[in-house]
XYZ file of C-alpha atoms in Angstrom:
130
model
C 109.450 72.331 108.623
C 110.912 76.046 108.999
C 110.724 77.744 112.421
C 108.556 80.400 110.817
C 106.247 77.668 109.431
C 105.805 76.268 112.883
C 104.903 79.506 114.182
C 102.225 80.437 111.695
C 100.924 77.028 111.927
C 101.101 76.615 115.924
C 98.557 80.035 115.630
C 96.176 78.893 112.650
C 96.406 75.082 112.863
C 96.056 72.978 109.656
C 94.423 75.490 106.996
C 93.535 74.913 103.258
C 95.035 78.267 102.440
C 98.572 78.630 101.034
C 100.570 80.178 104.367
C 104.083 80.826 102.543
C 102.989 84.437 101.873
C 102.891 84.962 105.341
C 105.458 82.702 106.589
C 107.833 84.563 103.987
C 106.914 88.084 104.987
C 107.629 87.299 108.644
C 110.741 85.976 107.580
C 111.652 89.069 105.600
C 110.641 91.174 108.294
C 112.924 89.343 110.275
C 115.773 89.745 108.098
C 115.411 93.089 107.583
C 115.272 94.249 111.577
C 117.864 91.592 112.615
C 120.053 90.779 109.911
C 120.192 94.035 107.795
C 119.807 96.446 110.933
C 117.164 98.250 109.240
C 115.110 100.367 111.795
C 111.480 99.427 112.009
C 110.279 103.102 111.654
C 112.260 102.464 107.709
C 110.385 99.380 106.954
C 107.588 99.786 104.380
C 105.617 96.672 103.990
C 104.648 97.693 100.228
C 108.011 98.648 99.427
C 110.417 96.275 101.235
C 108.338 93.086 102.003
C 105.692 92.110 99.765
C 107.997 92.700 96.565
C 110.602 90.605 98.140
C 107.952 87.954 98.957
C 106.555 87.953 95.402
C 109.677 87.605 93.807
C 110.172 84.643 96.121
C 106.998 82.781 95.443
C 106.976 84.186 91.474
C 103.757 86.262 91.940
C 102.423 89.966 92.064
C 103.148 91.951 94.843
C 99.330 92.494 95.202
C 98.482 88.917 95.230
C 101.015 88.694 97.996
C 99.609 91.901 99.800
C 95.854 90.304 99.721
C 97.097 87.140 100.813
C 99.005 88.340 103.597
C 96.191 90.417 104.950
C 93.930 87.812 104.849
C 96.119 85.403 106.666
C 97.192 88.081 109.149
C 93.432 88.573 109.924
C 92.923 84.759 110.429
C 95.967 85.024 112.829
C 94.533 87.891 114.655
C 91.142 86.060 115.226
C 92.944 82.842 116.141
C 95.050 84.577 118.981
C 92.248 86.648 120.262
C 89.574 83.753 120.387
C 92.153 81.331 121.896
C 93.210 83.955 124.688
C 96.883 83.539 123.403
C 97.361 87.160 123.409
C 100.212 87.184 126.223
C 101.893 84.151 124.411
C 102.511 86.312 121.027
C 102.823 90.003 122.181
C 103.898 89.469 125.689
C 101.015 91.863 127.284
C 97.527 92.881 126.533
C 96.882 94.896 123.739
C 94.424 98.065 123.775
C 93.958 97.677 119.822
C 93.870 95.259 117.021
C 97.308 95.303 115.243
C 97.894 96.158 111.724
C 99.364 93.827 109.330
C 102.798 95.306 109.583
C 102.862 95.466 113.318
C 101.643 91.658 113.525
C 104.733 91.050 111.301
C 106.889 92.963 113.570
C 105.564 91.008 116.372
C 105.662 87.828 115.029
C 109.635 88.561 113.652
C 110.619 89.392 117.310
C 109.052 86.114 118.363
C 110.723 84.330 115.421
C 114.142 85.729 116.511
C 114.055 85.953 120.361
C 111.957 83.106 120.985
C 110.080 85.476 123.083
C 107.193 88.147 122.398
C 108.102 91.670 122.069
C 107.078 93.176 125.551
C 108.781 90.109 127.311
C 112.053 91.305 125.668
C 111.583 94.958 126.191
C 110.984 93.937 130.039
C 114.006 91.925 130.056
C 116.003 94.745 128.207
C 114.798 97.005 131.078
C 115.983 94.450 133.509
C 119.257 94.362 132.185
C 119.613 98.176 132.134
C 118.549 98.282 135.970
C 121.686 95.887 136.857
C 124.115 97.993 135.062
């Protein structure tokens, strides 16, 4: 079981749905951000992520989009229902994240093993030591 699959299943538990579209979306986002060094502002979910995942799954990008949106909503519901916001984001959120924002947060968690806002705080701590 891959690290990204463990991450998604830790949120959703065992589900009947095929979670591969969301797993691959998170992996693709992490690859773009941390391997290819694409800036988050340049990543377009409909242009960069869904087509890549669709090719990988042999499906239509629209099908991947619908699956990812549905699974993202399930993830967000589970995170908020289980009071695990701090665990996945690093601080309370004022608004519900969009699909692309959740993919970003999960990609950070996948890459750093820490939530996004915890990574930022640690970076601030390092800057203050310099």
